[in-house]
Coordinates of C-alpha atoms in Angstrom, one line a residue:
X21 CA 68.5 72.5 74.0
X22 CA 69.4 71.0 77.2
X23 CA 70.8 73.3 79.9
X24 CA 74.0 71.3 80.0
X25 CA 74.6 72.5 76.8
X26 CA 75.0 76.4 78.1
X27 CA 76.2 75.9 81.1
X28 CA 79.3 78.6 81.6
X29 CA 82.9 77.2 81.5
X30 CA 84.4 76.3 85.0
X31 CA 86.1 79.3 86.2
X32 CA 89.9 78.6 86.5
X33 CA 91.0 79.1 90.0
X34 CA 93.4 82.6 90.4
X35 CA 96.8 80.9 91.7
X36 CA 97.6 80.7 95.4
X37 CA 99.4 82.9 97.1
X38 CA 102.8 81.3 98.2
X39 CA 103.8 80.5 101.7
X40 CA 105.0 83.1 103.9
X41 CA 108.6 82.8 104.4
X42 CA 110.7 82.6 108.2
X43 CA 113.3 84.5 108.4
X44 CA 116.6 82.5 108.3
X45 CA 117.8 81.7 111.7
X46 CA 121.7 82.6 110.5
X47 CA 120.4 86.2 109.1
X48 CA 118.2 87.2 111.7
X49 CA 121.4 87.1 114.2
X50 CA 123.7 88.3 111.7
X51 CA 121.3 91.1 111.0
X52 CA 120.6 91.8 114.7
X53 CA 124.2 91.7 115.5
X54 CA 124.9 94.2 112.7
X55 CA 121.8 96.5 113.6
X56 CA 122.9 96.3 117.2
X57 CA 126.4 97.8 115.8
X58 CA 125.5 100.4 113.4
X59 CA 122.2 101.3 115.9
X60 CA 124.9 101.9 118.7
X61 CA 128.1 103.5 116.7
X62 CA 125.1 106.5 115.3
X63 CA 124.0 107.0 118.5
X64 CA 127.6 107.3 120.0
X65 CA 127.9 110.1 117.0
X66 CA 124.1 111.7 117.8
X67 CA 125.3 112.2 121.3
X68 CA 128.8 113.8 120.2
X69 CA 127.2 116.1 118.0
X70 CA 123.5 116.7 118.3
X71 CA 123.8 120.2 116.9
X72 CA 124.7 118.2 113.7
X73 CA 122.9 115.0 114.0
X74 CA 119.3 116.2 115.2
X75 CA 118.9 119.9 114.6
X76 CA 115.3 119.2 113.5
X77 CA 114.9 122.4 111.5
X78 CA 112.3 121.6 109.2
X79 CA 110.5 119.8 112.1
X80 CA 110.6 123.4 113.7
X81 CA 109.5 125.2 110.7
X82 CA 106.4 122.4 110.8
X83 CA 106.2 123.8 114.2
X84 CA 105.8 127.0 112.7
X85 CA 103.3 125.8 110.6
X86 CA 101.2 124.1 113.4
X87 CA 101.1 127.5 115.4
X88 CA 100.0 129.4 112.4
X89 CA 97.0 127.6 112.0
X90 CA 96.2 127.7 115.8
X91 CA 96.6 131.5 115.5
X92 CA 94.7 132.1 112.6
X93 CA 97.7 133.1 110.6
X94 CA 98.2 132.1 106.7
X95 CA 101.2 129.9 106.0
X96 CA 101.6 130.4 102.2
X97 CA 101.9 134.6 102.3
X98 CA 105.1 134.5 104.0
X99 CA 107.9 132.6 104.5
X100 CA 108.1 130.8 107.8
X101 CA 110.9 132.0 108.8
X102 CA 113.0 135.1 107.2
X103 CA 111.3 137.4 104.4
X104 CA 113.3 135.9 101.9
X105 CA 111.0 134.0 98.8
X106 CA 112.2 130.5 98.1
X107 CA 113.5 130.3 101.3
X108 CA 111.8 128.1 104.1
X109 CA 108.5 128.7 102.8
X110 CA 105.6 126.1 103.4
X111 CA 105.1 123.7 100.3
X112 CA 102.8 121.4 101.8
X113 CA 99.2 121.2 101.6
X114 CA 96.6 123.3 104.0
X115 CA 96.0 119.4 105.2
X116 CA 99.2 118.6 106.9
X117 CA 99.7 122.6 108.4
X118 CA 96.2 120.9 110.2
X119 CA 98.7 117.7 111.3
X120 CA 101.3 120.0 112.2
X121 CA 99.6 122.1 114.8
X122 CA 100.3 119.5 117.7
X123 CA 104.3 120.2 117.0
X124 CA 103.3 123.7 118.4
X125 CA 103.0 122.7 122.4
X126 CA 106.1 120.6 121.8
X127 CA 109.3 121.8 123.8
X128 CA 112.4 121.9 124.6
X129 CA 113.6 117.5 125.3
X130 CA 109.7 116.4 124.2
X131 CA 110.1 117.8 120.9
X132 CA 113.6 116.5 120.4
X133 CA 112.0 112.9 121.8
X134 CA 109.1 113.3 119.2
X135 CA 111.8 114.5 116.0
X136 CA 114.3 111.8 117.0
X137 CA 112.7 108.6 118.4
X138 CA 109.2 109.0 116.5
X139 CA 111.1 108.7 113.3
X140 CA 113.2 105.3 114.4
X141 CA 109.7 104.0 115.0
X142 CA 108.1 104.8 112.1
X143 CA 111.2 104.2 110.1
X144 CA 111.1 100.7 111.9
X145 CA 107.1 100.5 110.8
X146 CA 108.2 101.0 107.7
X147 CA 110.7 98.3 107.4
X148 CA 108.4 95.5 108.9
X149 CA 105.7 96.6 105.5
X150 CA 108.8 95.9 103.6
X151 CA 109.6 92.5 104.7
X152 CA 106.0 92.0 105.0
X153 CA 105.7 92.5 100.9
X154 CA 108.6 90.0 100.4
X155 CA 106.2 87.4 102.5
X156 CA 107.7 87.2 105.4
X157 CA 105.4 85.5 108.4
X158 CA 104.0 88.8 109.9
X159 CA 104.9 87.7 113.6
X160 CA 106.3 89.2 116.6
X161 CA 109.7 87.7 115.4
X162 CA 109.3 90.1 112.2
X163 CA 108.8 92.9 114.1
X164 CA 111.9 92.6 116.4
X165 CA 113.7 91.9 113.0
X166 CA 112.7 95.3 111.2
X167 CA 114.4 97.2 114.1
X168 CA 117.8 96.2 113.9
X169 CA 117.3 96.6 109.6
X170 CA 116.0 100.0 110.2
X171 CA 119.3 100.9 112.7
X172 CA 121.2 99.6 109.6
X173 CA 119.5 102.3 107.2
X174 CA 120.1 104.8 109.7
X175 CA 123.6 105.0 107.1
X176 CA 121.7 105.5 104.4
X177 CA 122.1 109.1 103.5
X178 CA 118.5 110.2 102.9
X179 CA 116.9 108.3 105.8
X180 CA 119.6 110.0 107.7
X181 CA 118.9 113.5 106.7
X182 CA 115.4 113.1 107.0
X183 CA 116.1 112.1 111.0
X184 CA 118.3 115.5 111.0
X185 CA 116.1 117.7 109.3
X186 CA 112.6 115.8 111.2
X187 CA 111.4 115.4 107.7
X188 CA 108.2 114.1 106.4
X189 CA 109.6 111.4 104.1
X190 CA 110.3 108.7 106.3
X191 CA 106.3 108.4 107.0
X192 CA 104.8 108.9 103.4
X193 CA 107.5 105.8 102.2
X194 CA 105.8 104.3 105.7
X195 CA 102.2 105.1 104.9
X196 CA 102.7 103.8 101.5
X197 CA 104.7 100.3 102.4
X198 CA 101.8 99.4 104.9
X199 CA 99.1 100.0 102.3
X200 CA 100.6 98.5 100.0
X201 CA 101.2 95.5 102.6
X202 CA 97.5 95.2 103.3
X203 CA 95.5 92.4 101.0
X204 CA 93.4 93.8 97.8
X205 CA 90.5 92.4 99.3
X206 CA 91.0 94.9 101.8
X207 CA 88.2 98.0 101.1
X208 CA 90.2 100.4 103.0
X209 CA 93.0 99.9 100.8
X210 CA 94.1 102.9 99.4
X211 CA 93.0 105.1 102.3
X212 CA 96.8 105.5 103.8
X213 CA 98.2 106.3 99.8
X214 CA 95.8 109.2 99.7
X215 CA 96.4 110.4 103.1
X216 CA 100.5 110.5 101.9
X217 CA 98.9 112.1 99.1
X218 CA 97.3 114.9 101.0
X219 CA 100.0 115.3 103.2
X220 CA 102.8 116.1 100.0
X221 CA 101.4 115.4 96.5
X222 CA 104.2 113.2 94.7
X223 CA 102.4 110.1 96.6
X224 CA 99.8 110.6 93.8
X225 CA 102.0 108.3 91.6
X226 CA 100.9 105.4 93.4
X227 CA 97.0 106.2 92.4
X228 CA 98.4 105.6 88.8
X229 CA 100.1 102.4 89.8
X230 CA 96.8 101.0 91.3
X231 CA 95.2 101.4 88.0
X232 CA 98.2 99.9 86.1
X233 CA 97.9 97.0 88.5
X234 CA 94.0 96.4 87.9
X235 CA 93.2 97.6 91.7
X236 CA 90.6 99.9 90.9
X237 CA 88.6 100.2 94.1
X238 CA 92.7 100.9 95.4
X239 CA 92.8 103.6 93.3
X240 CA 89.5 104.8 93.3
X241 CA 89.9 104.8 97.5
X242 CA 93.1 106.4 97.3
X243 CA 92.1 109.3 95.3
X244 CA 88.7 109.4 97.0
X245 CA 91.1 110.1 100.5
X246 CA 92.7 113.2 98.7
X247 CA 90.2 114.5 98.3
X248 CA 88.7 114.3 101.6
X249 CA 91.9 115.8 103.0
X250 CA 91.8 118.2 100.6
X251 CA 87.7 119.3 101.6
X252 CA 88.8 119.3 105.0
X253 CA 91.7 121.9 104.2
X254 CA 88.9 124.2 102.9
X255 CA 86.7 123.6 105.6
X256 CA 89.2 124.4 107.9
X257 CA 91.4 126.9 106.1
X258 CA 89.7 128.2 103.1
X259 CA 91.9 130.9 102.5
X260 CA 95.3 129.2 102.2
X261 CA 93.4 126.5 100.5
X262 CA 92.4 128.8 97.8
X263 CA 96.3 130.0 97.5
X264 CA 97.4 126.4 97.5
X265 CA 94.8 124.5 95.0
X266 CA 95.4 128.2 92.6
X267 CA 98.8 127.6 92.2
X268 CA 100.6 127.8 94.9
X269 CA 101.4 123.9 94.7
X270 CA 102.5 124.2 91.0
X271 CA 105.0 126.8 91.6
X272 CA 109.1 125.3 92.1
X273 CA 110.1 128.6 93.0
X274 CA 108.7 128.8 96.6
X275 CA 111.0 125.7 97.0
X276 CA 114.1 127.5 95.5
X277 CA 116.0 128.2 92.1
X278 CA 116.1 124.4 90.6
X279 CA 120.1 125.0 89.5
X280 CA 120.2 124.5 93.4
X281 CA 123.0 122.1 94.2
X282 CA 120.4 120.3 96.5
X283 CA 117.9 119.5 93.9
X284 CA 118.7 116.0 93.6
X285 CA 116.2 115.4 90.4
X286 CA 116.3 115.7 87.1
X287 CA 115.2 118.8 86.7
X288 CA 118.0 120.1 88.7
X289 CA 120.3 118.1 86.5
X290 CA 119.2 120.1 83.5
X291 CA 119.1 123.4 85.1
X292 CA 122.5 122.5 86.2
X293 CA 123.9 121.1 83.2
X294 CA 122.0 122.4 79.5
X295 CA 119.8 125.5 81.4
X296 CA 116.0 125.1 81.0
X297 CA 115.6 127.8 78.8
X298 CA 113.3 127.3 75.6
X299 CA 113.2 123.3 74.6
X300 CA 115.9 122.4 76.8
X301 CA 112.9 123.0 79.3
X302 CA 110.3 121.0 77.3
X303 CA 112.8 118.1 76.6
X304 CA 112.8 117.7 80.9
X305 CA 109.5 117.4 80.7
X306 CA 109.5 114.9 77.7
X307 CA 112.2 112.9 79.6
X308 CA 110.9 113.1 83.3
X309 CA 107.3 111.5 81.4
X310 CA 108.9 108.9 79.4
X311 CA 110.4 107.8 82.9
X312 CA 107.6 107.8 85.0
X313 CA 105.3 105.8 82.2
X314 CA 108.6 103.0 82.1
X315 CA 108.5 103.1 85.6
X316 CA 104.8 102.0 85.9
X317 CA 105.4 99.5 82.9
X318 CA 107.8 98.0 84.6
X319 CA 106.1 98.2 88.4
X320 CA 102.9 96.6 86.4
X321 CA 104.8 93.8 85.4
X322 CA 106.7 93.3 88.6
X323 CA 103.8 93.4 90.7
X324 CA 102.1 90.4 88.3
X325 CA 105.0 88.3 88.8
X326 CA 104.7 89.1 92.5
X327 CA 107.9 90.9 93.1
X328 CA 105.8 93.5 95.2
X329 CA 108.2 95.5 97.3
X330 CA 110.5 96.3 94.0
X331 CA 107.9 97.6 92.3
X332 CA 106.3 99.8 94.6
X333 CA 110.2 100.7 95.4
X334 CA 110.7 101.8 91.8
X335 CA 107.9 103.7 92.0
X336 CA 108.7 105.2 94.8
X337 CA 111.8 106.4 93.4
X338 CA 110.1 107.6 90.2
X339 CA 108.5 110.3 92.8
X340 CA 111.5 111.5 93.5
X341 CA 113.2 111.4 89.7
X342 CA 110.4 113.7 87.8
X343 CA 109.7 115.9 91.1
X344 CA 110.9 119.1 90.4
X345 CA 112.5 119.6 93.0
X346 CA 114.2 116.7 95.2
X347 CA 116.6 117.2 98.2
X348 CA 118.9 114.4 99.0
X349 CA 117.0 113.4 102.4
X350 CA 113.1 112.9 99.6
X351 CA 115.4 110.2 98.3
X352 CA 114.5 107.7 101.1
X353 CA 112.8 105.0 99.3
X354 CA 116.7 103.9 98.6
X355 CA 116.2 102.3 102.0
X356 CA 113.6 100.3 100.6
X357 CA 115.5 98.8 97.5
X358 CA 118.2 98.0 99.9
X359 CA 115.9 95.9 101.9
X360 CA 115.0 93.8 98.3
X361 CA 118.5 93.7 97.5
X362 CA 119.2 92.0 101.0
X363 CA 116.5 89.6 100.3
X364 CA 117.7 88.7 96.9
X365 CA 121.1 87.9 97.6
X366 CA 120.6 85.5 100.3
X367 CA 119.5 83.1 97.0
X368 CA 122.5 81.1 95.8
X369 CA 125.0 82.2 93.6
X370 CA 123.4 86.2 93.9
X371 CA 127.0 87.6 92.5
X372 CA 124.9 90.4 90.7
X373 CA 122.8 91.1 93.7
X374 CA 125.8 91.3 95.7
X375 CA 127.5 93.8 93.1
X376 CA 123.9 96.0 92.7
X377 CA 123.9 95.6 96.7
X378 CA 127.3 97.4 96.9
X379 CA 127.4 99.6 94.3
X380 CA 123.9 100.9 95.5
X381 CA 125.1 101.5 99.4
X382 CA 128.3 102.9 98.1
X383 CA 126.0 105.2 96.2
X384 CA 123.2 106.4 99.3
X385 CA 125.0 105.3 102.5
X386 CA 126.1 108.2 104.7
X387 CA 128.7 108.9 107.0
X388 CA 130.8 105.6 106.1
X389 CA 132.9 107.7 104.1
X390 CA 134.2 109.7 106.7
X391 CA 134.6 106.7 108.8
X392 CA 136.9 105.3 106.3
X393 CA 139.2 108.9 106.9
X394 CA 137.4 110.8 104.5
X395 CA 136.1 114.5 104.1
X396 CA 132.7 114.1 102.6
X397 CA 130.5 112.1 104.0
X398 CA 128.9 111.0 101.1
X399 CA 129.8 111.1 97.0
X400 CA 127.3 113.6 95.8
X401 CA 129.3 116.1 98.0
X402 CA 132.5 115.2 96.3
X403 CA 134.3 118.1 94.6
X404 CA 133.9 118.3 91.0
X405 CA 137.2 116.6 89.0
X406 CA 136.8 117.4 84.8
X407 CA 133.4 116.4 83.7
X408 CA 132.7 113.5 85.9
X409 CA 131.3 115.6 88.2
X410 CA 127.7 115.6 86.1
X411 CA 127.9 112.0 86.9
X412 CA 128.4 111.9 90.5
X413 CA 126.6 114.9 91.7
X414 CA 123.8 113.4 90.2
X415 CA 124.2 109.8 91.6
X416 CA 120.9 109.1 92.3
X417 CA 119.5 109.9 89.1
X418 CA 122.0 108.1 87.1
X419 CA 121.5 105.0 89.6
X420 CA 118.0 105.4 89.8
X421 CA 117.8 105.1 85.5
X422 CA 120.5 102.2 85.9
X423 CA 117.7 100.8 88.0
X424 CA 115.5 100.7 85.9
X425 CA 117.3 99.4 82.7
X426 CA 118.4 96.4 84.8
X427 CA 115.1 95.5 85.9
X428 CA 114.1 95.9 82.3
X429 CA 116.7 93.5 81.0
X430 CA 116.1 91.1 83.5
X431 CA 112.1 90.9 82.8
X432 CA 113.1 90.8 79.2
X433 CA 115.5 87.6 80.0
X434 CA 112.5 86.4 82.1
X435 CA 110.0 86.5 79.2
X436 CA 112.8 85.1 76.3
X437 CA 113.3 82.0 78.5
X438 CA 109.9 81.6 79.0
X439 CA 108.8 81.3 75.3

């Protein structure tokens, strides 16, 4: 038999990447005009009221945290501040009380410097991964671009509370976006997942949208950097380690009760609304499952048809959905959707971007509201008129599952028109 005759088929070449897209000239100044605006009328507010704008609390109960550790101290025994149980108690891992500890020779105008402008930036960071995943160039024009888009989400709700409270959640979306932004060649992809992991655990949902992506090293990198943060937690703190990896992290109620009016997910929504006593308990978790696996259907299907950013997006979301327990300002990957829902409807004839696109801000902006003469800065604070009140007090549940049937439909109309 000659060798021709075995020779192995040709392998068929994986499709190019597509070009990386400039950024229109008319929507970069639009953009940058409009950043420029929003950027300067929060700041006129910040200054007016920084009680209200920039009290950093939980950044001072990281604080907290930080000096703990330096002084030997366990943060998971007591609360951090008060005696009360439920009630600002540490819920992070041993791992990030380690990243804290810096926050405890911040004072006085350099703490408020680190809460305030260290968020913008990495807010801005963020942003530019964003835009990066929707393949723009990654150039210096990019980067001047993400800052007056991150000024514009400073009126998104969450992203604003999370600059109030000097939350976490601005960098795990942040560490996230520019991992996901790096190439799958890459063999440090991963690492920055798993730290986001380590820091707060609901990152972890990305490690299962690796592997329904085929990114198996991603994954396997990811969850090998969890670990690692987790080792170096019981190297370092062995005793609150042992409290947290027992239980401590499975347990809601250090957070608070989950009927909280705060607890934006949607196991507050059935505290709230049904109880989670007996099956009404087990039928969350049915529901909160069924979810997360359509999300990752969905996000695998997206990311093959190289819509990138909306699947990590949705995912990103997901976190947040089947969390136990959500407050409004963990909700910030709504920033990130409307980033994709700016891109999108700067294609012709977008009418239905351009309806999702305002419906969606309506939904998570903040602050415009009371611009416009009203009371509440935002509708999940509206007060509760008949039974409508389930609807709009849980707004970013029932958007977030609106979310997701749309992008279900549309793949479906994708795949009909196809065959």
């Amino acid at each position: 038999m000659s060798s021709s005759a075995v020779e192995a088929p040709a392998a068929v070449p994986p499709p190019s990447a597509p070009e990386r897209r400039a950024i229109p000239a008319p929507a970069f100044w639009v953009v940058l005009a409009l950043g420029a605006l929003a950027g300067g009328w929060y700041l006129k507010e910040l200054l007016a009221d920084v009680g209200s704008m920039m009290h950093l609390l939980d950044l001072g109960v990281y604080k907290i945290a930080g000096q703990r550790v330096l002084d030997g101290v366990s943060v998971y025994d007591t609360p951090l501040l008060g005696q009360t149980r439920g009630v600002w108690e540490f819920v992070y891992t041993p791992f990030s009380a380690l990243l804290f500890a810096p926050l405890a020779k911040l004072d006085g105008d350099v703490f408020r410097y680190v809460g305030g402008i260290g968020d913008f930036v990495v807010l801005a960071v963020g942003v530019w991964a964003a835009l990066a995943l929707l393949n723009y160039r990654r150039d210096v024009k990019l980067a001047v671009f993400s800052l007056p888009v991150a000024a514009l989400l400073l009126w998104c709700e969450p992203i604003r509370e999370t600059m109030a409270f000097g939350q976490v959640n601005i960098l795990l979306m942040t560490l996230v976006l520019v991992d996901m932004a790096l190439p799958d060649s890459f063999r440090g992809k991963g690492i920055l997942t798993g730290i986001a992991a380590g820091i707060k655990l609901t990152p972890a949902f990305f490690i299962a949208y690796f592997l329904f992506t085929k990114r198996y090293r991603a994954a396997a990198v990811s969850a090998g950097s969890l670990v690692a943060t987790a080792v170096i937690g019981f190297l370092v703190l062995p005793h609150d380690s042992r409290t947290y990896w027992a239980g401590a992290f499975f347990d809601p109620t250090r957070v608070g009760v989950p009927e909280n009016p705060s607890n934006e997910s949607l196991r507050g929504m059935f505290a709230r609304s049904i109880g989670l006593d007996g099956g009404w308990k087990i039928l969350w978790f049915l529901v909160a499952a069924v979810l997360a696996m359509a999300c990752l259907y969905l996000a695998r299907r997206l990311s093959f048809g190289r819509q990138e950013l909306l699947a990590v997006t949705l995912c990103g979301l997901a976190t947040t959905l089947v969390s136990p327990y959500s407050w409004v300002h963990h909700w910030v990957w709504w920033g990130a959707l409307v980033i994709w829902l700016l891109d999108a409807s700067l294609r012709r004839w977008a009418v239905g971007t351009w309806i999702a696109l305002l419906v969606t801000f309506f939904v998570v902006s903040g602050g415009v509201l009371s611009l416009l003469g009203s009371s509440e800065s935002s509708v999940l604070t509206f007060p509760s008129w008949e039974r409508l009140g389930v609807v709009y007090h849980n707004a970013y549940i029932w958007l977030t599952v609106v979310a997701f049937a749309v992008v279900a439909l549309r793949l479906k109309k994708l795949t009909a028109s196809r065959s």
